[in-house]
Every structure is written in C-alpha cells, then in structure tokens.
Coordinates of C-alpha atoms in Angstrom, one line a residue:
Chain A
M26 CA -10.1 37.5 1.7
S27 CA -9.5 41.2 2.6
E28 CA -12.6 43.3 3.3
Y29 CA -10.8 46.4 2.1
T30 CA -11.8 47.4 -1.5
I31 CA -8.9 48.4 -3.7
T32 CA -10.2 51.1 -6.1
R33 CA -8.6 53.0 -8.9
R34 CA -8.0 55.9 -6.6
D35 CA -5.6 53.8 -4.5
F36 CA -3.3 53.5 -7.5
L37 CA -3.7 57.2 -8.2
K38 CA -2.7 57.9 -4.6
G39 CA 0.2 55.5 -4.8
T40 CA -1.0 53.7 -1.8
T41 CA -0.7 50.3 -3.3
A42 CA 1.5 48.4 -5.8
A43 CA 2.9 50.4 -8.6
A44 CA 2.6 47.6 -11.2
L45 CA -1.1 48.1 -11.7
A46 CA -0.6 51.9 -11.8
L47 CA 1.5 51.4 -14.8
T48 CA -1.3 49.7 -16.6
L49 CA -3.6 52.7 -15.8
G50 CA -1.2 55.0 -17.5
V51 CA 0.0 56.7 -14.3
P52 CA 3.5 58.0 -14.5
L53 CA 5.9 56.5 -12.0
N54 CA 9.2 57.4 -10.4
I55 CA 11.0 54.1 -10.0
S56 CA 14.1 55.4 -8.4
G57 CA 14.6 54.6 -4.8
E58 CA 17.2 53.6 -2.3
Q59 CA 19.3 50.5 -3.1
K60 CA 19.0 49.0 0.4
N61 CA 17.1 45.7 0.7
K62 CA 15.8 45.6 -2.8
T63 CA 14.7 42.4 -4.6
K64 CA 17.3 41.7 -7.3
V65 CA 16.5 40.8 -10.9
V66 CA 19.0 40.5 -13.8
L67 CA 18.2 41.5 -17.3
I68 CA 20.6 40.3 -19.9
R69 CA 20.5 41.1 -23.7
N70 CA 22.7 40.2 -26.6
P71 CA 22.1 41.6 -30.1
D72 CA 23.4 38.4 -31.8
V73 CA 21.3 35.9 -29.9
L74 CA 18.7 35.9 -32.8
N75 CA 19.3 36.1 -36.5
R76 CA 17.0 38.1 -38.7
K77 CA 14.7 35.2 -39.1
G78 CA 14.5 34.7 -35.3
K79 CA 16.7 31.6 -35.1
I80 CA 18.4 31.3 -31.8
N81 CA 22.2 31.1 -31.5
E82 CA 22.6 28.3 -29.0
P83 CA 26.0 29.1 -27.6
I84 CA 25.0 32.8 -27.1
V85 CA 21.8 32.0 -25.3
R86 CA 23.5 29.5 -23.1
K87 CA 26.1 32.1 -22.1
M88 CA 23.4 34.7 -21.5
L89 CA 21.7 32.4 -19.1
D90 CA 25.0 31.5 -17.4
D91 CA 25.9 35.2 -17.0
A92 CA 22.5 36.1 -15.7
V93 CA 22.3 33.3 -13.1
S94 CA 25.8 33.9 -12.0
T95 CA 25.2 37.6 -11.5
L96 CA 21.9 37.0 -9.7
L97 CA 23.5 34.5 -7.3
N98 CA 26.8 36.4 -6.9
K99 CA 29.1 33.7 -8.3
N100 CA 31.8 33.9 -10.9
D101 CA 31.1 30.4 -12.2
P102 CA 27.6 29.3 -13.5
V103 CA 27.8 25.8 -12.1
E104 CA 28.8 27.2 -8.7
A105 CA 25.8 29.5 -9.0
W106 CA 23.4 26.7 -9.8
K107 CA 24.8 24.7 -6.9
T108 CA 23.5 27.4 -4.5
I109 CA 19.9 26.6 -5.5
V110 CA 20.0 22.9 -6.5
K111 CA 21.6 19.9 -4.8
P112 CA 22.6 16.7 -6.5
D113 CA 19.9 14.7 -4.8
D114 CA 17.1 17.1 -5.6
I115 CA 14.2 16.1 -7.8
V116 CA 13.7 19.0 -10.2
G117 CA 10.6 20.0 -12.1
V118 CA 11.1 22.7 -14.7
K119 CA 7.7 24.3 -15.3
S120 CA 7.9 25.4 -18.9
N121 CA 5.3 26.6 -21.4
V122 CA 4.1 25.0 -24.6
W123 CA 1.8 27.8 -26.0
T124 CA 1.8 27.1 -29.7
H125 CA 2.7 30.6 -30.9
L126 CA 5.4 31.4 -28.4
P127 CA 6.7 28.3 -26.5
T128 CA 9.7 28.2 -24.3
P129 CA 12.6 27.8 -26.7
L130 CA 14.2 24.4 -26.7
E131 CA 17.6 26.0 -26.6
I132 CA 16.8 27.5 -23.2
E133 CA 15.4 24.3 -21.9
D134 CA 18.6 22.5 -23.0
A135 CA 20.7 25.1 -21.3
I136 CA 18.8 24.6 -18.0
R137 CA 19.0 20.8 -18.3
M138 CA 22.7 21.0 -18.9
R139 CA 23.4 23.1 -15.8
L140 CA 21.1 20.8 -13.6
M141 CA 23.1 17.8 -14.7
N142 CA 26.4 19.7 -14.1
V143 CA 25.3 20.2 -10.5
G144 CA 24.9 16.4 -10.3
V145 CA 21.1 15.9 -10.6
V146 CA 20.5 12.7 -12.5
E147 CA 18.5 13.1 -15.7
K148 CA 15.6 10.8 -14.6
K149 CA 15.0 13.2 -11.7
I150 CA 14.6 16.2 -14.0
S151 CA 11.4 16.8 -16.0
F152 CA 10.3 19.6 -18.2
D153 CA 6.5 19.9 -18.4
D154 CA 3.6 22.3 -18.8
R155 CA 0.1 21.0 -19.0
G156 CA 0.9 17.6 -17.6
V157 CA 2.5 18.7 -14.3
L158 CA -0.2 17.3 -12.1
G159 CA 0.2 13.8 -13.6
N160 CA 3.9 14.0 -13.8
R161 CA 5.7 11.9 -11.1
V162 CA 8.8 14.1 -11.0
F163 CA 6.6 17.2 -10.4
R164 CA 4.6 15.4 -7.8
Q165 CA 7.8 14.5 -5.9
A166 CA 9.8 17.6 -6.8
T167 CA 11.9 19.2 -4.2
V168 CA 12.9 22.1 -6.5
L169 CA 11.0 23.9 -9.1
I170 CA 12.4 26.1 -11.9
N171 CA 9.9 28.4 -13.6
V172 CA 10.6 29.3 -17.2
R173 CA 8.4 30.8 -20.0
P174 CA 8.3 33.6 -22.6
L175 CA 6.5 36.9 -21.7
R176 CA 3.4 37.7 -23.7
T177 CA 0.2 39.7 -23.5
H178 CA -2.9 37.7 -22.5
H179 CA -6.5 38.4 -23.2
W180 CA -7.9 37.7 -19.8
S181 CA -5.0 38.2 -17.4
G182 CA -3.3 41.1 -19.1
I183 CA 0.0 39.3 -19.4
G184 CA 1.3 35.7 -19.3
G185 CA 4.4 35.8 -17.1
C186 CA 6.0 34.0 -14.2
I187 CA 3.0 34.1 -11.9
K188 CA 0.5 32.8 -14.4
N189 CA 2.9 30.1 -15.5
Y190 CA 1.8 28.0 -12.5
V191 CA -1.8 27.9 -13.4
M192 CA -1.4 24.3 -14.6
F193 CA -0.7 23.3 -11.0
A194 CA -4.3 24.0 -10.1
P195 CA -6.6 21.0 -10.2
N196 CA -9.1 23.3 -11.9
P197 CA -7.5 26.3 -13.6
A198 CA -10.9 27.9 -14.3
D199 CA -11.1 28.6 -10.5
Y200 CA -8.4 31.3 -11.1
H201 CA -10.1 33.0 -14.0
S202 CA -12.4 35.3 -11.9
D203 CA -12.0 39.0 -12.4
S204 CA -9.4 38.8 -15.0
C205 CA -7.3 36.3 -13.1
A206 CA -6.9 38.6 -10.2
D207 CA -5.8 35.9 -7.7
L208 CA -3.2 34.0 -9.7
G209 CA -0.8 34.7 -6.9
A210 CA -2.7 32.2 -4.8
L211 CA -1.4 29.5 -7.0
W212 CA 2.0 29.9 -5.4
N213 CA 0.7 28.9 -2.1
L214 CA -0.6 25.5 -3.3
P215 CA 1.1 22.7 -1.5
I216 CA 2.6 21.2 -4.7
V217 CA 4.5 24.4 -5.4
K218 CA 4.8 26.4 -2.1
D219 CA 8.4 27.4 -1.2
K220 CA 9.9 25.1 -3.9
T221 CA 10.7 27.6 -6.7
R222 CA 14.5 28.4 -6.7
L223 CA 14.7 30.3 -10.0
N224 CA 12.3 32.2 -12.4
I225 CA 13.3 32.8 -16.0
L226 CA 11.2 35.1 -18.0
V227 CA 12.2 34.7 -21.7
M228 CA 12.2 38.1 -23.5
L229 CA 13.8 37.1 -26.8
T230 CA 10.7 37.9 -28.8
P231 CA 8.0 39.1 -26.4
Q232 CA 4.4 39.6 -27.6
F233 CA 3.3 43.1 -26.7
H234 CA -0.3 43.1 -28.1
N235 CA -3.1 40.8 -29.1
I236 CA -6.6 41.3 -30.4
G237 CA -9.2 38.9 -29.0
P238 CA -8.7 35.7 -26.9
H239 CA -6.2 33.7 -28.9
H240 CA -5.0 36.0 -31.5
F241 CA -1.3 36.0 -32.3
S242 CA 0.5 38.0 -35.0
K243 CA 4.3 38.3 -35.4
E244 CA 3.6 41.9 -36.1
F245 CA 3.0 42.3 -32.4
T246 CA 6.2 40.7 -31.3
W247 CA 9.7 42.2 -31.5
Q248 CA 13.3 41.0 -31.1
Y249 CA 14.1 42.3 -27.6
K250 CA 16.7 39.6 -27.3
G251 CA 16.6 39.5 -23.6
I252 CA 16.3 37.1 -20.6
L253 CA 15.1 38.2 -17.2
V254 CA 16.1 36.0 -14.2
G255 CA 15.2 36.3 -10.5
T256 CA 14.1 34.5 -7.4
D257 CA 10.9 36.7 -7.1
P258 CA 8.3 35.9 -9.8
V259 CA 6.3 39.1 -9.0
A260 CA 9.4 41.3 -9.5
L261 CA 10.1 39.7 -12.8
D262 CA 6.5 40.2 -14.0
A263 CA 6.5 43.8 -12.8
V264 CA 9.7 44.5 -14.8
G265 CA 8.5 42.6 -17.8
L266 CA 5.2 44.5 -17.7
R267 CA 7.0 47.8 -17.6
I268 CA 9.0 46.8 -20.7
L269 CA 5.8 45.8 -22.5
E270 CA 4.1 49.0 -21.6
A271 CA 7.0 51.0 -22.9
K272 CA 7.1 49.1 -26.2
R273 CA 3.4 49.6 -26.6
R274 CA 3.8 53.4 -26.1
D275 CA 6.5 53.4 -28.7
Y276 CA 4.6 51.3 -31.2
F277 CA 1.2 52.9 -30.9
G278 CA 2.6 56.4 -30.4
E279 CA 0.6 57.1 -27.3
E280 CA -0.1 55.6 -23.9
T281 CA -1.9 52.4 -24.6
P282 CA -2.5 50.5 -21.3
L283 CA -2.9 46.8 -21.4
K284 CA -6.4 45.4 -21.4
P285 CA -7.2 44.1 -19.0
P286 CA -4.8 45.6 -16.5
A287 CA -2.4 42.9 -15.3
K288 CA -3.7 43.5 -11.8
H289 CA -2.7 40.0 -10.7
I290 CA 0.8 41.2 -10.4
A291 CA 0.0 43.9 -7.9
L292 CA -2.3 41.6 -6.0
A293 CA 0.3 38.9 -5.9
D294 CA 2.3 41.4 -3.8
T295 CA -0.3 43.1 -1.7
K296 CA -2.8 40.3 -1.1
H297 CA -0.9 37.0 -1.6
K298 CA 2.5 38.3 -0.5
I299 CA 4.6 36.1 -2.8
G300 CA 6.9 38.9 -4.0
T301 CA 7.3 42.6 -4.7
S302 CA 5.7 44.5 -7.6
K303 CA 6.9 47.9 -6.6
L304 CA 9.6 48.9 -9.0
K305 CA 11.4 51.2 -6.5
E306 CA 11.9 48.1 -4.4
I307 CA 13.5 46.1 -7.3
E308 CA 17.1 46.3 -8.2
I309 CA 17.4 45.7 -11.9
V310 CA 20.9 44.7 -12.9
K311 CA 21.3 45.2 -16.6
L312 CA 23.9 43.3 -18.6
G313 CA 24.9 43.4 -22.2
W314 CA 23.1 45.3 -25.0
K315 CA 21.5 48.5 -23.9
E316 CA 19.8 49.7 -27.1
E317 CA 16.0 50.3 -26.7
L318 CA 16.0 48.9 -23.3
Y319 CA 12.5 50.2 -22.4
I320 CA 13.4 50.2 -18.7
E321 CA 15.3 52.7 -16.6
Chain B
M13 CA -37.5 10.9 -13.2
I14 CA -39.4 10.5 -16.5
F15 CA -39.8 14.2 -16.7
T16 CA -36.1 14.7 -16.1
I17 CA -35.2 12.3 -18.9
F18 CA -37.7 13.9 -21.2
M19 CA -36.2 17.4 -20.5
L20 CA -32.7 16.1 -21.1
I21 CA -33.8 14.6 -24.5
I22 CA -35.4 17.9 -25.4
F23 CA -32.3 19.8 -24.4
Y24 CA -30.1 17.5 -26.5
I25 CA -32.3 17.8 -29.5
T26 CA -32.4 21.5 -29.2
S27 CA -28.6 21.7 -28.8
E28 CA -28.1 19.5 -31.9
T29 CA -30.5 21.6 -33.9
E30 CA -28.8 24.8 -32.9
T31 CA -25.4 23.3 -33.8
S32 CA -26.8 22.2 -37.2
I33 CA -28.1 25.7 -37.8
I34 CA -24.6 27.2 -37.2
A35 CA -23.0 24.5 -39.3
S36 CA -25.3 25.5 -42.2
F37 CA -23.7 29.0 -42.2
L38 CA -20.3 27.5 -43.0
P39 CA -19.3 27.4 -46.7
K40 CA -17.4 24.3 -47.8
E41 CA -14.6 26.3 -49.3
S42 CA -13.3 29.8 -49.9
Q43 CA -10.6 30.9 -52.3
G44 CA -9.1 27.5 -52.4
W45 CA -9.3 26.9 -48.7
K46 CA -11.4 23.8 -48.0
M47 CA -13.2 22.5 -44.9
S48 CA -11.0 20.1 -42.9
G49 CA -12.8 17.7 -40.7
K50 CA -16.2 18.2 -39.1
P51 CA -17.2 21.2 -37.0
R52 CA -16.4 20.8 -33.3
T53 CA -18.9 22.2 -30.7
Y54 CA -18.2 23.6 -27.3
P55 CA -21.4 24.4 -25.4
D56 CA -21.3 26.3 -22.1
T57 CA -18.2 25.8 -19.9
S58 CA -16.7 23.3 -22.3
I59 CA -15.4 26.4 -24.0
Y60 CA -12.5 26.2 -21.5
D61 CA -11.4 23.0 -23.3
Y62 CA -11.0 25.0 -26.4
M63 CA -9.6 28.3 -25.2
N64 CA -8.8 28.1 -21.5
G65 CA -9.2 31.4 -19.6
A66 CA -10.2 33.3 -22.7
G67 CA -13.5 31.5 -22.5
E68 CA -14.4 33.8 -19.6
I69 CA -15.1 36.6 -22.0
Y70 CA -17.9 34.7 -23.7
L71 CA -19.3 33.3 -20.4
A72 CA -19.5 36.9 -19.1
Y73 CA -22.0 37.5 -21.9
D74 CA -24.1 34.3 -21.2
F75 CA -22.6 32.4 -24.1
K76 CA -24.5 29.3 -25.3
N77 CA -22.5 27.4 -27.8
L78 CA -19.4 27.6 -30.0
V79 CA -18.9 25.9 -33.3
V80 CA -15.3 25.7 -34.7
Q81 CA -14.4 24.8 -38.2
R82 CA -10.9 24.5 -39.8
Y83 CA -10.1 25.3 -43.4
V84 CA -6.9 24.3 -45.1
K85 CA -5.1 24.9 -48.3
K86 CA -1.8 23.4 -49.4
N87 CA 1.3 25.6 -48.5
S88 CA -1.0 28.2 -46.9
P89 CA -1.8 29.2 -43.4
E90 CA -4.7 27.4 -41.8
I91 CA -7.9 29.4 -41.3
I92 CA -10.2 28.8 -38.3
V93 CA -13.8 29.9 -38.1
E94 CA -15.4 30.3 -34.7
V95 CA -19.2 31.0 -34.5
F96 CA -20.4 31.9 -31.0
D97 CA -24.1 31.6 -30.4
M98 CA -24.6 34.3 -27.8
G99 CA -28.3 33.5 -27.3
V100 CA -29.6 37.0 -28.0
P101 CA -28.5 39.9 -30.3
E102 CA -27.7 42.2 -27.5
F103 CA -25.0 39.8 -26.2
A104 CA -23.6 39.2 -29.6
Y105 CA -23.3 43.0 -29.9
G106 CA -21.8 43.0 -26.4
V107 CA -19.0 40.6 -27.2
F108 CA -18.3 42.5 -30.4
S109 CA -18.2 45.8 -28.5
H110 CA -15.8 44.2 -26.0
T111 CA -13.4 43.4 -28.8
Q112 CA -13.7 46.4 -31.1
G113 CA -11.2 49.1 -31.5
G114 CA -8.3 46.9 -32.7
G115 CA -8.9 46.8 -36.4
N116 CA -10.6 48.4 -39.5
N117 CA -14.2 48.3 -40.4
T118 CA -15.0 45.8 -43.2
N119 CA -18.8 46.3 -43.4
I120 CA -19.4 42.6 -42.9
G121 CA -22.4 41.7 -40.7
Q122 CA -23.8 44.3 -38.4
G123 CA -20.4 45.5 -37.1
S124 CA -17.0 44.2 -38.0
E125 CA -13.3 44.7 -37.8
Y126 CA -10.2 43.2 -39.4
S127 CA -6.6 43.3 -38.3
A128 CA -3.5 41.2 -38.8
G129 CA -5.3 38.1 -40.0
L130 CA -8.3 38.3 -37.8
L131 CA -11.8 39.2 -38.8
Y132 CA -14.6 39.5 -36.2
F133 CA -18.2 40.6 -36.6
W134 CA -21.6 40.2 -35.1
K135 CA -25.0 39.5 -36.7
E136 CA -28.3 38.6 -35.1
R137 CA -27.3 36.5 -32.1
Y138 CA -24.0 35.3 -33.5
F139 CA -20.5 36.6 -32.9
V140 CA -18.1 35.3 -35.5
C141 CA -14.3 35.2 -35.6
V142 CA -12.4 34.1 -38.8
R143 CA -8.6 34.0 -38.3
A144 CA -5.7 32.9 -40.3
E145 CA -2.7 31.3 -38.7
Y146 CA -0.7 34.1 -40.2
E147 CA -1.6 36.8 -42.7
T148 CA -0.8 36.7 -46.4
K149 CA -2.5 38.6 -49.2
E150 CA -4.3 35.4 -50.2
S151 CA -5.3 34.4 -46.6
K152 CA -6.7 37.9 -46.0
N153 CA -8.9 37.6 -49.1
A154 CA -10.0 34.2 -48.0
V155 CA -10.8 35.3 -44.4
L156 CA -12.8 38.3 -45.7
T157 CA -14.7 36.1 -48.3
L158 CA -15.4 33.5 -45.7
G159 CA -16.7 36.1 -43.3
E160 CA -18.9 37.7 -45.9
S161 CA -20.3 34.3 -46.9
I162 CA -21.2 33.4 -43.3
A163 CA -22.8 36.8 -42.7
T164 CA -24.9 36.5 -45.8
K165 CA -26.2 33.1 -44.6
I166 CA -27.3 34.6 -41.3
K167 CA -30.5 36.0 -42.7
A168 CA -31.9 38.0 -39.8
E169 CA -30.5 41.0 -38.1
G170 CA -30.7 41.8 -34.4
E171 CA -31.5 45.0 -32.6
K172 CA -28.7 46.9 -30.9
P173 CA -29.2 47.6 -27.2
H174 CA -31.6 50.5 -26.6
L175 CA -29.2 52.0 -24.0
L176 CA -27.1 53.2 -27.0
N177 CA -29.8 55.7 -27.8
F178 CA -29.0 57.7 -24.6
L179 CA -25.4 58.3 -25.4
P180 CA -24.4 61.8 -26.3
Y181 CA -22.8 61.4 -29.7
E182 CA -20.8 64.6 -29.9
A183 CA -17.1 63.7 -29.7
L184 CA -17.9 60.1 -28.9
V185 CA -15.2 57.6 -29.9
E186 CA -17.6 55.0 -31.4
N187 CA -15.3 52.0 -31.3
S188 CA -14.7 52.6 -27.6
I189 CA -18.3 51.7 -26.7
R190 CA -18.5 48.6 -24.5
Y191 CA -21.8 47.0 -23.6
F192 CA -21.9 44.5 -20.7
F193 CA -23.5 43.5 -17.4
R194 CA -20.5 42.0 -15.4
H195 CA -18.1 44.1 -13.4
E196 CA -15.2 42.0 -14.7
I197 CA -15.8 43.5 -18.1
L198 CA -16.0 47.0 -16.7
N199 CA -12.7 46.5 -15.0
Y200 CA -11.2 45.0 -18.1
H201 CA -11.8 48.3 -19.9
Y202 CA -11.6 50.8 -17.0
F203 CA -10.6 49.5 -13.7
V204 CA -12.9 50.9 -11.0
A205 CA -12.5 48.5 -8.0
D206 CA -11.5 45.0 -7.2
K207 CA -15.0 44.4 -5.9
N208 CA -18.4 44.9 -7.6
I209 CA -19.1 48.2 -6.0
L210 CA -21.7 49.2 -8.7
L211 CA -23.7 46.0 -7.9
L212 CA -23.7 44.8 -11.5
N213 CA -25.4 41.5 -12.2
N214 CA -27.4 39.6 -14.8
S215 CA -30.3 42.0 -14.5
T216 CA -28.3 45.1 -15.1
R217 CA -27.1 46.5 -18.4
A218 CA -24.2 48.9 -18.8
I219 CA -22.4 51.0 -21.4
L220 CA -18.9 52.4 -21.1
A221 CA -17.7 54.9 -23.7
R222 CA -14.8 57.3 -24.2
Y223 CA -14.9 60.7 -25.6
K224 CA -12.4 62.5 -27.8
N225 CA -10.7 65.7 -26.9
N226 CA -10.8 65.4 -23.1
R227 CA -10.5 61.6 -23.1
D228 CA -13.1 61.2 -20.4
Y229 CA -15.3 58.1 -19.9
L230 CA -19.0 57.8 -19.5
L231 CA -20.6 54.9 -17.7
L232 CA -24.3 54.4 -17.9
V233 CA -25.9 51.5 -16.0
Q234 CA -29.5 50.4 -16.1
Y235 CA -30.9 48.7 -13.0
P236 CA -34.2 46.7 -12.7
T237 CA -35.6 49.3 -10.3
E238 CA -35.1 52.8 -9.0
T239 CA -34.3 51.4 -5.6
D240 CA -31.5 49.2 -7.1
A241 CA -30.1 52.3 -8.9
C242 CA -30.0 54.3 -5.7
S243 CA -28.4 51.5 -3.7
A244 CA -25.7 51.2 -6.4
R245 CA -25.1 54.9 -6.5
D246 CA -24.8 55.1 -2.7
N247 CA -22.5 52.1 -2.5
F248 CA -20.3 53.5 -5.2
V249 CA -20.1 56.9 -3.5
K250 CA -19.4 55.3 -0.1
I251 CA -16.4 53.3 -1.4
Y252 CA -15.1 55.4 -4.3
M253 CA -15.8 59.0 -3.4
P254 CA -17.0 59.2 0.2
E255 CA -16.0 62.9 0.4
A256 CA -18.6 63.7 -2.2
S257 CA -21.6 62.0 -0.7
D258 CA -23.7 65.2 -1.0
S259 CA -22.3 66.8 -4.1
G260 CA -21.7 63.6 -6.2
I261 CA -18.6 65.2 -7.8
V262 CA -15.0 65.1 -6.7
Q263 CA -11.6 66.0 -8.0
M264 CA -9.4 62.9 -8.2
E265 CA -5.7 62.6 -7.2
N266 CA -4.7 63.1 -10.8
G267 CA -6.5 66.4 -11.0
K268 CA -9.5 65.0 -13.1
W269 CA -13.1 64.9 -12.0
T270 CA -15.5 62.1 -11.3
A271 CA -19.2 62.8 -11.1
V272 CA -22.1 60.4 -10.3
S273 CA -25.9 60.7 -10.5
A274 CA -28.8 58.4 -10.1
L275 CA -31.9 59.1 -12.2
K276 CA -35.0 56.8 -12.3
N277 CA -33.4 53.3 -12.6
Y278 CA -30.2 54.5 -14.1
V279 CA -26.8 55.5 -12.7
I280 CA -24.6 57.8 -14.7
I281 CA -20.9 58.2 -13.9
I282 CA -18.4 60.5 -15.7
F283 CA -14.7 59.5 -15.1
D284 CA -11.6 61.6 -15.9
A285 CA -13.4 64.8 -16.8
V286 CA -10.8 67.6 -17.1
Q287 CA -13.1 70.2 -15.6
R288 CA -15.9 70.1 -13.0
D289 CA -18.3 72.0 -15.3
Y290 CA -17.6 69.6 -18.1
A291 CA -18.5 66.6 -15.9
Q292 CA -21.7 68.3 -14.7
K293 CA -22.8 69.2 -18.3
K294 CA -22.2 65.7 -19.5
I295 CA -24.4 64.3 -16.7
E296 CA -27.1 66.9 -17.6
S297 CA -26.9 65.9 -21.3
L298 CA -27.4 62.3 -20.5
T299 CA -30.2 63.1 -18.0
R300 CA -32.0 65.0 -20.8
N301 CA -31.6 62.0 -23.1
I302 CA -33.1 59.6 -20.6
L303 CA -36.0 61.8 -19.7
Q304 CA -37.0 62.5 -23.3

C-alpha cells in the first residue's frame, strides 16, 4: 500500500485523477490531445425505450452491435466479437441482478447471440452475478464480459464496471473499507485478472440519486437511452460518473456532488493501475442521439 | 469453560430480549397494510447479509441489531420497516445526521425526514426506516402512519450529543450537521484524505456542518485528552497544510481558506472559507463557545 497520503488538495491541484475531482465539484477541462487515448463508445437511440420504459429489442441489439463494431474498428459485429472471443473460449458474462435496476434481459440475449455467432457453444457461456464463485463456467472461464446498469450507490458512490466484480471476492465485505476505496484491487484477483475482453455499462435508465442505503425511486432515474462500451472499466466508470454528475446538476439546479465521492474510480487508476480515469486521456466516440448528452 | 457458556447464555437471552422489545414497537397493521411473516433480525456483521456494503454505515456507528418487518396489502407496494438498535442515543442521532438533508421534516420521533417513499427518523437509541417499494398517495400515508405509531411506542427520548451546543448557529445549514467518530464518515461528506490524518477513533467525537452564504464547512473534533488533540492537529497540518505549520491558516488551490486550531481537547477546522478573516473569526467564535 502506498505511503503517500492523497488529500483533497491533490485533486484541487490536479495532481491526481480527475474523476474524483469531479465529485468534489472542481471544474474540469477535459479536452486534450487525441494521441494514445483510451477509447470508449457511447451510443444512444431515442426509440430504444417506449414511454413506459419497455425496451425495443431490435434497436438495443443494433445499438450494441454498432457500439462494439466501432470500438473494435470492424464493419461487421460478428467480426468485431471474433477479435475478442474465440470459438473454444469459455465465457463468463458477469451481469447484475439488483432488484430495482438489473441488467436488461434484452442486452444479455444480444450478448449471448453474438457469442454463439462467434462459435462459442452455449454450455460454455454463463450469465451470473452473485453465484460466480460457485459457477463452473466462471471458475474455468478464459474470457469475461462485464455488463451492468449504472447507478448511484450509498457506500461506493456509484455502482459501475469496477464494482461489478465484487462478487468475485470470497468476502466482499473486505472491500467495503473507506467507502469501497480499493474496489480496483478486485481486478487483480486470479479468477478475473487479464480475462475481461469487454465492458458494457448500460445507461438506458441510469439512477442518479438515492437516499439511504437501499433506497430506490424511479423519480431519480431517467431515460438516457444509452450504452457505453469499452475495454477499460475505469474509463467507462469515469465517463458514466461525469454524465451522472451533469444530470444531478441539471436536476438539483446546483452542483450536487455524489456522496460519498466515487473515489474508487480514481484509485483504480492511480493505485491499482487497471485503467485510466482521466477524462482528457479518454476518447469518447459518440454515436446516435445527441440530445441532453451530458458529456462533452 | 463454564463461565464462557454462562456468558454466551446471558448474551443470547439479552439479544432475544432486545429483539422482543423492538418487535413490540411494530404495529400489526397500518392503513390496510398488514404484517407479513415474522420479524427478521440481523445483529452485528450479519447486517451484510441483509444490505451488503450499505451495512458499513451502521457498523461505523457501532450498530447492535437490526429488526426488519414487511407489510403487505393487495395490489399495493410492499412496505418495509427497519429498526436499528444503535446502542445509545448519540449514535442513533449520528446515523440520522448522516442521512438527513434528502427529504422534508415530518415531526416524527426526535428528528425525521420523508422523501420519495422513504421515511427515516431517530428516537432514543433507535434509528428507524420505513420505506415503500414505490410511492403512491396511499403508501405515503401508510408509511407516515407506521412511523408515527412506532415513534409513539418508543417511550423514552435520548439526549442529543453535547458537541452540538458549541456550534455557531448563525447561517448554519441545520440539516447539513453530521455527527460521527470514523474518518470514513468524514470522507463520505467532505473528503479530506484517503488516510485517517485526524486520528479519529472510537474515543473521538466529531461534528461537520456547512454554513450558508459562503458555503464553508466547520469540523469540530473532541479527543479524549489535550495531548491527543495536539497530536491530531499536528498530524493534520503536517500532511494537509505543511506550509501553515506556524499560522494554522492557508489559502488553498481553489482560492478558499482552511484554518485549524487546537484548544483543550478539541480540534477546530474551517474548510472553504472565502476570506482569511472569516475563517479566523469562525475559529474565534467556536473557541468562545468551548471556553464558556
């Protein structure tokens, strides 16, 4: 563990990851040179949800295809998936079953279809959340796909790509300390290290606020109608966080930083080195609908 | 060995008694919502089984026991009542203070708020949450009625922490007051440092509060001894504001001022003051309050 103490002043000085600075209400300049940036793709479609929130399956499937193809620089989605998954791979798809905002089945189905298009046999594909440690496919997995909806979280600030791997820990409570500051360490566990080929942060109806530990109200979600994909879970969380903060500013009419600050994102970068949280080092490719994007 | 068995039996009987006391607060029905099943209990770290990482909040306030009861009504959202036994009134108040600021006061218990289907309040050593799966006009009435009923059955009231008496009340944002003793809770509301540079522990008590107009923060920490307070002050200055080791006041990178002072067994810190004079006057005001 580093002996250096990160203080609030480090974020004010800009000497460490910008993601946490966001949550302290520090204004940021996210522009920067295009060279060597981590790429994430944000795709949105105004028709992916109807007014009641029902998902249009063909549209969400196309969104995922377009996003993954763009991310992996292929014209065809199956060819894109073939660059990250081989027919003989054993694939664990780490999903999320949180009652109020689970990973939509339509997105799971879209992932399953593309994995099978690549040639992975169905019995070597498994979707799971809380049972991953007892799941044989996950224990033997050669590839992991990480997928979940973005939401605020009472103890970690947000529940995003990084936090989604907490169920791989034999004792998740070990990662609770200091508002889950060290969630990034999960990604170095042997069962997951270097296996994740794709992260999908579902932003169809993100939750931007909660009161208390397990409070949920639809009042604090909105139809963003987006999906974020990338190979870097930290970058996805940093972008997702930025969008949530902007939505909160819009909704509350003033700067309303998350509580607690989602500092695990910055520390996943600076301390655990599993990705980049600095927005000026992230290339955000934006596809589709641009209204109320909440990100530059 | 016999003594150990004896103590375990006493502990079990005590736990069961305390759970029974809490269960006696719970009405059988409210506005057509009826109890469903028996109350479930989650003492100590078994709270993780119920609410995963969120349980850390309550453990950070030395939580003792949680009793959960479901209420159901046909074609209506489920209502869940959670009664947290925090052991002592100051920690029930502490948990409430940690949560407050998200809703409207309902005058239930000794402090309460309601928003979007969730009611929370504290009374004596208990912190209570009553939440509807989703909010309707009927479920809101049922939630508030349930809460009022539970509060009424908790006969005694608890004292608020005495540290509150030192706060300058002019321009104070009252629902911004946070009472705690762990640095994780401080960082939750105002990130200071990733390590515990103010040396907070089970023997310290702290208040963080925000003020209107200038939106500055005041942090007041009580330590067991004057030596402890001086050590904490020195450690804070060394890590957070080493350039101000003599003056105890420095302008931050965002143009705002931070000031620190140790007095008797207290440390006072002003964060985000817009002017140097303002920070110094705030420290002086709190100093006078402590010395009175």
